[in-house]
XYZ file of C-alpha atoms in Angstrom:
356
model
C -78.768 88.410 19.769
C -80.529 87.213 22.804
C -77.961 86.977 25.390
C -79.795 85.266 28.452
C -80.822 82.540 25.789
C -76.700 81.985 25.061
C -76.167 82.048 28.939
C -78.546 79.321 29.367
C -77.172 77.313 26.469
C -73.730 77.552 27.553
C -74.646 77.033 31.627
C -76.791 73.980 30.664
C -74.120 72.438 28.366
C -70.938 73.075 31.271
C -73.571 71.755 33.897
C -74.529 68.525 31.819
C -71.016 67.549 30.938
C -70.025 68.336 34.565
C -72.481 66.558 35.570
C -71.009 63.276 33.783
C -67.916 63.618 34.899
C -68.966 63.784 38.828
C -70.870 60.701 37.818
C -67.915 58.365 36.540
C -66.013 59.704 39.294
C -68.356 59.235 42.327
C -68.831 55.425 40.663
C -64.789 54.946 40.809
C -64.579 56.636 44.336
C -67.570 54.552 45.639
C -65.554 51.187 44.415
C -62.166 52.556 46.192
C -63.980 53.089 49.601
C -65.939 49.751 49.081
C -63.088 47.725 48.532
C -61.671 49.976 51.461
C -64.025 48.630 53.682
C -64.846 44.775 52.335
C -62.315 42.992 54.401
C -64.143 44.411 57.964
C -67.275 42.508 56.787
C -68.440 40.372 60.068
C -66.990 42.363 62.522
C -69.468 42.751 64.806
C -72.991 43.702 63.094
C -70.798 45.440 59.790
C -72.313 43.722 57.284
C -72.495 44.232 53.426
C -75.711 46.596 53.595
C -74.123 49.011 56.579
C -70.684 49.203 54.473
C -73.055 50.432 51.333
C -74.557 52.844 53.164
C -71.241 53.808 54.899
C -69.810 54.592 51.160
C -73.053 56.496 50.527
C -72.219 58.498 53.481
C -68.446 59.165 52.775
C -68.964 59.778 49.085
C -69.830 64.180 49.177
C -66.342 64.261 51.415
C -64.582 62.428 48.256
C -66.005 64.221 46.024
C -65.729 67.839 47.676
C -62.049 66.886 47.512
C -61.913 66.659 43.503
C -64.507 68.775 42.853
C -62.471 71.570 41.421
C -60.581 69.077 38.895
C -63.818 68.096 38.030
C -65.279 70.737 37.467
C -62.327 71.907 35.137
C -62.767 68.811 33.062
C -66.277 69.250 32.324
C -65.783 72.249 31.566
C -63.583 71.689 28.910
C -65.532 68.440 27.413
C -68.452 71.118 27.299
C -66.727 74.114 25.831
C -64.335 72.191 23.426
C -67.516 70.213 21.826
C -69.363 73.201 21.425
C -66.210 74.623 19.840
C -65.732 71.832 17.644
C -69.502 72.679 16.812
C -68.294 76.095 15.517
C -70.870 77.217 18.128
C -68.590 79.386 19.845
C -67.042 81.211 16.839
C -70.649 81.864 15.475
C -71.367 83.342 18.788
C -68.019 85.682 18.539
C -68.911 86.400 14.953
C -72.351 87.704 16.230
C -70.420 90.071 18.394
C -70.331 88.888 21.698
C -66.808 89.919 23.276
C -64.858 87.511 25.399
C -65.658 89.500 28.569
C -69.510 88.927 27.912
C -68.654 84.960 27.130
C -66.679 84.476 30.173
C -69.839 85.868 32.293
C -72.111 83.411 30.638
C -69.245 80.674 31.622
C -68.636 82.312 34.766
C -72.806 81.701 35.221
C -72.252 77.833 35.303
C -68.932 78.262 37.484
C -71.118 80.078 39.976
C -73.438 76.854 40.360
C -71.034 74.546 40.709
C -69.385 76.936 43.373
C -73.168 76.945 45.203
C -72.541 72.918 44.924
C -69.077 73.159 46.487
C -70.543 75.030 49.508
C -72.844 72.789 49.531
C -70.906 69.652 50.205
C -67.828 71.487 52.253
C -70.138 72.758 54.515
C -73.522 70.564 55.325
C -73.464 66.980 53.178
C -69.745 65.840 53.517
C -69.037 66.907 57.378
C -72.418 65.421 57.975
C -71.485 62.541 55.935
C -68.301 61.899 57.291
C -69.578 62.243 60.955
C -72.347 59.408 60.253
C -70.346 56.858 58.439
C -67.757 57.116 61.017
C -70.414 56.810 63.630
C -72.228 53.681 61.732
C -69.102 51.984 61.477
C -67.561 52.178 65.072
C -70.906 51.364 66.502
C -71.215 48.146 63.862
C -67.371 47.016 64.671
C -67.411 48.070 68.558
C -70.724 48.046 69.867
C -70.433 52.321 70.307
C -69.176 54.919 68.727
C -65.729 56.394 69.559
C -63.920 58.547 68.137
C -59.639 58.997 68.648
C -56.186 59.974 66.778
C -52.847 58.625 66.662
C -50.636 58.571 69.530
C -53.490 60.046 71.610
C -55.806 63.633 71.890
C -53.567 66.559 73.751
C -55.348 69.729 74.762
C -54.204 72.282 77.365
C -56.740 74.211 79.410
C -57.029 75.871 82.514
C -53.239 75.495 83.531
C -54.086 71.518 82.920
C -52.701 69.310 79.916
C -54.846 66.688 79.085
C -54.336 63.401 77.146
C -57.721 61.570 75.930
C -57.175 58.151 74.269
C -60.478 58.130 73.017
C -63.705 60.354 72.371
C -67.415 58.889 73.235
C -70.568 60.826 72.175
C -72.266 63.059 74.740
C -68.301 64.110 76.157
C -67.601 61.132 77.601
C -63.563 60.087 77.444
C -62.337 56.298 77.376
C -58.805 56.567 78.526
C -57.789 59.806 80.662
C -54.089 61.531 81.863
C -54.057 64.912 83.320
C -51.151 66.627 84.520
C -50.635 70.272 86.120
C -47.422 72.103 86.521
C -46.084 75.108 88.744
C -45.253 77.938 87.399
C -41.475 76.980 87.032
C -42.673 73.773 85.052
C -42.463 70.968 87.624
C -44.825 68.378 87.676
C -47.204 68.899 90.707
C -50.195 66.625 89.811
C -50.593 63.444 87.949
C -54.312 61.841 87.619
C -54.918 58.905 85.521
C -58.496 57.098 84.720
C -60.188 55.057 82.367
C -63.493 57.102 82.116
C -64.279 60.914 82.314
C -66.859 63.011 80.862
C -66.947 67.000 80.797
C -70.563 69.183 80.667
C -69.155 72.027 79.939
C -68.054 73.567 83.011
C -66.319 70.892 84.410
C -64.168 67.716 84.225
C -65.519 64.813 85.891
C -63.206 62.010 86.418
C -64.668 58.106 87.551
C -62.028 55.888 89.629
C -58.882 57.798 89.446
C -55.365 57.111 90.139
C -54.385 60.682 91.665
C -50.390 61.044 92.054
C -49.571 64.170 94.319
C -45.828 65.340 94.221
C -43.764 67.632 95.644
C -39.968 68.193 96.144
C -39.353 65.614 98.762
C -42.302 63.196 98.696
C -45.393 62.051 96.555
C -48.860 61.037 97.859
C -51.333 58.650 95.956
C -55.592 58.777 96.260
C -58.064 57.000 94.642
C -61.151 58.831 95.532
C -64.591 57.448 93.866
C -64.249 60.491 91.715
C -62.861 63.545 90.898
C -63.501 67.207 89.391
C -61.067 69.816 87.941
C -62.282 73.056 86.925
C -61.339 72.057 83.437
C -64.283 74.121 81.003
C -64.779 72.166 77.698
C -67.974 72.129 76.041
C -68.371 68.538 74.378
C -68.850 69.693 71.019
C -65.207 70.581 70.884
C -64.056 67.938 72.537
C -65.909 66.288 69.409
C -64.124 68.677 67.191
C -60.647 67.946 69.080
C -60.647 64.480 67.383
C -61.908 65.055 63.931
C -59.285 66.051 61.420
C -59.088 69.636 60.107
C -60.418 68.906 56.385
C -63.509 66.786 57.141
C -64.970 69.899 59.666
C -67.508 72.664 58.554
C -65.752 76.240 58.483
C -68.141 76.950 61.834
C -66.714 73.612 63.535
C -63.153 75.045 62.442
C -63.910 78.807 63.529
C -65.166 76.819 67.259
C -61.586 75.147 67.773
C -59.854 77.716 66.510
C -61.439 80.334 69.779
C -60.901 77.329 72.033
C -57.434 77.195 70.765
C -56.379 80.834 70.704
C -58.087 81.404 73.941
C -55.541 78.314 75.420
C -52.955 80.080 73.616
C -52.423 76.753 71.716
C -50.974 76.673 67.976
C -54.445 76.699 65.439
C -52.561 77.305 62.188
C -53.577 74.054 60.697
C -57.236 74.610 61.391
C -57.130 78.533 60.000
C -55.546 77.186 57.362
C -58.161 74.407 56.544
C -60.886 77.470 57.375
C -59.195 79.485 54.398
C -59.079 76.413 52.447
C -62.966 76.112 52.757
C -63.415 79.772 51.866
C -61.302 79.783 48.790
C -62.641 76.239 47.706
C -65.672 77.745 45.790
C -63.832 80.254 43.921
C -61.401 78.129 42.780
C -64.106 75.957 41.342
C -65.411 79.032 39.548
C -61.563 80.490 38.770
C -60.795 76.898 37.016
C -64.763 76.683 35.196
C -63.831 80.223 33.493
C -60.244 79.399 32.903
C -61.212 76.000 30.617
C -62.846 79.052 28.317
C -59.391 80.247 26.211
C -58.701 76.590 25.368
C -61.783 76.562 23.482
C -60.158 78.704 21.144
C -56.902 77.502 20.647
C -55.471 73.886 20.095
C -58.367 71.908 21.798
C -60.857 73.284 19.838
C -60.402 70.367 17.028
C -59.134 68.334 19.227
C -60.934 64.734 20.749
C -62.952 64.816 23.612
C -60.541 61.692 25.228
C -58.001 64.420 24.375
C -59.914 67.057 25.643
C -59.839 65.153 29.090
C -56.676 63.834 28.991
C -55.395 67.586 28.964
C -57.702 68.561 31.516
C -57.119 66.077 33.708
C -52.882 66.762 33.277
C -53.981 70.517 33.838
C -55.776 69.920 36.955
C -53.741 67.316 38.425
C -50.753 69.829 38.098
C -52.515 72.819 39.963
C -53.754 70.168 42.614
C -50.434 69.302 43.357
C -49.293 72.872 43.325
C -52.008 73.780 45.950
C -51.221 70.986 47.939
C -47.793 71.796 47.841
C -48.160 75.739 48.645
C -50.802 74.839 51.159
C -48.406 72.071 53.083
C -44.924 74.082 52.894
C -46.925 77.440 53.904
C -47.051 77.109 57.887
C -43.236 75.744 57.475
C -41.795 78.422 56.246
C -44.073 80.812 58.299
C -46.808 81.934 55.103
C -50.092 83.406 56.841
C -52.858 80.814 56.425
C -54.757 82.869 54.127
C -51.664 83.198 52.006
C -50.955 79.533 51.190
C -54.710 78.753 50.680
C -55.478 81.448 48.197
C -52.113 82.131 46.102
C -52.753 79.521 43.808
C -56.145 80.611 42.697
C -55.473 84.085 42.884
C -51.947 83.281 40.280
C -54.287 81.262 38.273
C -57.408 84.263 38.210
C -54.615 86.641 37.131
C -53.702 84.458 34.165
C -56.809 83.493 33.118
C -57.725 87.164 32.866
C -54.624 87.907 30.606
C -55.013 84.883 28.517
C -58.428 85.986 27.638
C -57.190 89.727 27.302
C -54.964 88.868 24.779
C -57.524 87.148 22.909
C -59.528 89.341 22.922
């Protein structure tokens, strides 16, 4: 029995029907984020060609996000038809064990894991970053980026609130404060444009608001400089959300954070969320195996999915659910991202033990 020639068979098959599957999805995903996007057609130059290629750009991020589901349910398409082909049991009957078929599975769960590392880390931060770009600058003339309620940061004894993000660390919409050591408010500056080069804080036309116990002093100097030290990369990462950056752009704001002693658990836990991504892809590819040889094996390849996708909705929702609650009730980061996988690894490898 020539083994590599089975591992190929069985890696090409998973891949193919995986393959499919990513395909009807990224169609269905692509019409969400058009439709999305199709009522901000004319504003400003974002027409119907920038809002395809906007979808284009967006689409790894959506994908990365329901990869491992995906990969589960081609998985099982593959594995149950070639089960149904009594492929599988002619390959037992020729002696391979289940330890050597899970490798040969576990060949094709390694791919798609390459792929998920892939997207996490270069084509959907990339992607997202773009699009975003694209459309701002269509809507708004320039690109901008902000959050809700407003950007707070603490650094250098200063807190810092930045309505808005512009590229090369420029800041649309600027209120500093510093307090004394017993937590009174000794400095107020506010300004409408700011930019930082690393070393410094650079402030254009502001609105400076001395106080002190008994009286309070206003300037407005032509401009203004606090030693204030943030590199405008992170002031880029500052304003992008904790799932759409790279596990370097999270491992970045997470020193800038530690070193302002500012709270960085939901970036460490999106970092561990990123590492454990790819082997939960290849955890849920080998774990699709065992049902080839039990009730799905005769069973319909709509039925085939429609158990897959119940299967994989439920431990998405469970990893969602351990990852959210984890910093609540005080779980390390690394905890709440991996339990999950590692509760599903240990059952796979008992479920194929015992049938064995």
């Amino acid at each position: 029995m020539n083994l590599l020639i089975i591992d190929r068979y069985i890696t090409r098959t998973i891949l193919a029907a995986t393959g499919m599957v990513i395909a009807v999805i990224a169609a269905l995903l692509s019409l969400m984020l058009f439709i999305s996007e199709v009522d901000n057609i004319g504003q400003g130059s974002f027409g119907l060609v920038k809002i395809l290629i906007y979808c284009v750009l967006m689409l790894p991020d959506r994908i990365y996000f329901v990869l491992p589901v995906l990969s589960l349910l081609g998985a099982l398409l593959a594995l149950g038809a070639l089960a149904a082909g009594s492929e599988l049991v002619v390959i037992r009957s020729a002696g391979m064990s289940m330890k050597r078929l899970a490798v040969s599975v576990g060949i094709a769960g390694f791919v798609l894991a390459v792929l998920t590392v892939v997207l996490g880390e270069l084509a959907a931060p990339i992607g997202v970053q773009n699009a975003t770009m694209l459309r701002d600058k269509a809507r708004h003339g320039e690109a901008r980026q902000s959050v809700d309620n407003g950007l707070w940061l603490r650094n250098s004894g200063y807190v810092l609130r930045i309505d808005s993000v512009l590229p090369g660390g420029r800041i649309d919409g600027l209120d500093v404060y510093r307090l004394n050591d017993d937590g009174q408010l000794q400095l107020a500056v506010a300004a409408k444009r700011a930019h930082v080069d690393g070393e410094k804080l650079v402030i254009d036309h502001p609105r400076i608001t001395h106080l002190s116990l008994t009286q309070s002093k206003t300037d407005t100097p032509a401009t203004m400089s606090l030693p204030i030290a943030i590199k405008p990369s992170v002031l880029e990462l500052a304003v992008t959300q904790p799932d759409e950056l790279s596990s370097y752009g999270l491992w970045q704001y997470i020193n800038y954070l530690d070193a302002n002693d500012i709270d960085a658990d939901d970036y460490k836990l999106a970092l561990w969320r990123n590492i454990v991504t790819p082997f939960t892809v290849w955890v849920l590819v080998i774990f699709a195996l065992p049902f080839a040889f039990g009730s799905l094996r005769s069973a319909s390849a709509g039925q085939r999915l429609f158990v897959g996708g119940l299967i994989g909705l439920l431990f998405f929702l469970v990893n969602e659910i351990v990852a959210s609650t984890g910093p609540v009730y005080g779980i390390p980061p690394w905890i709440a991202a991996s339990l999950p996988t590692v509760l599903l690894a240990g059952g796979t490898g008992y479920w194929m033990h015992r049938l064995n």
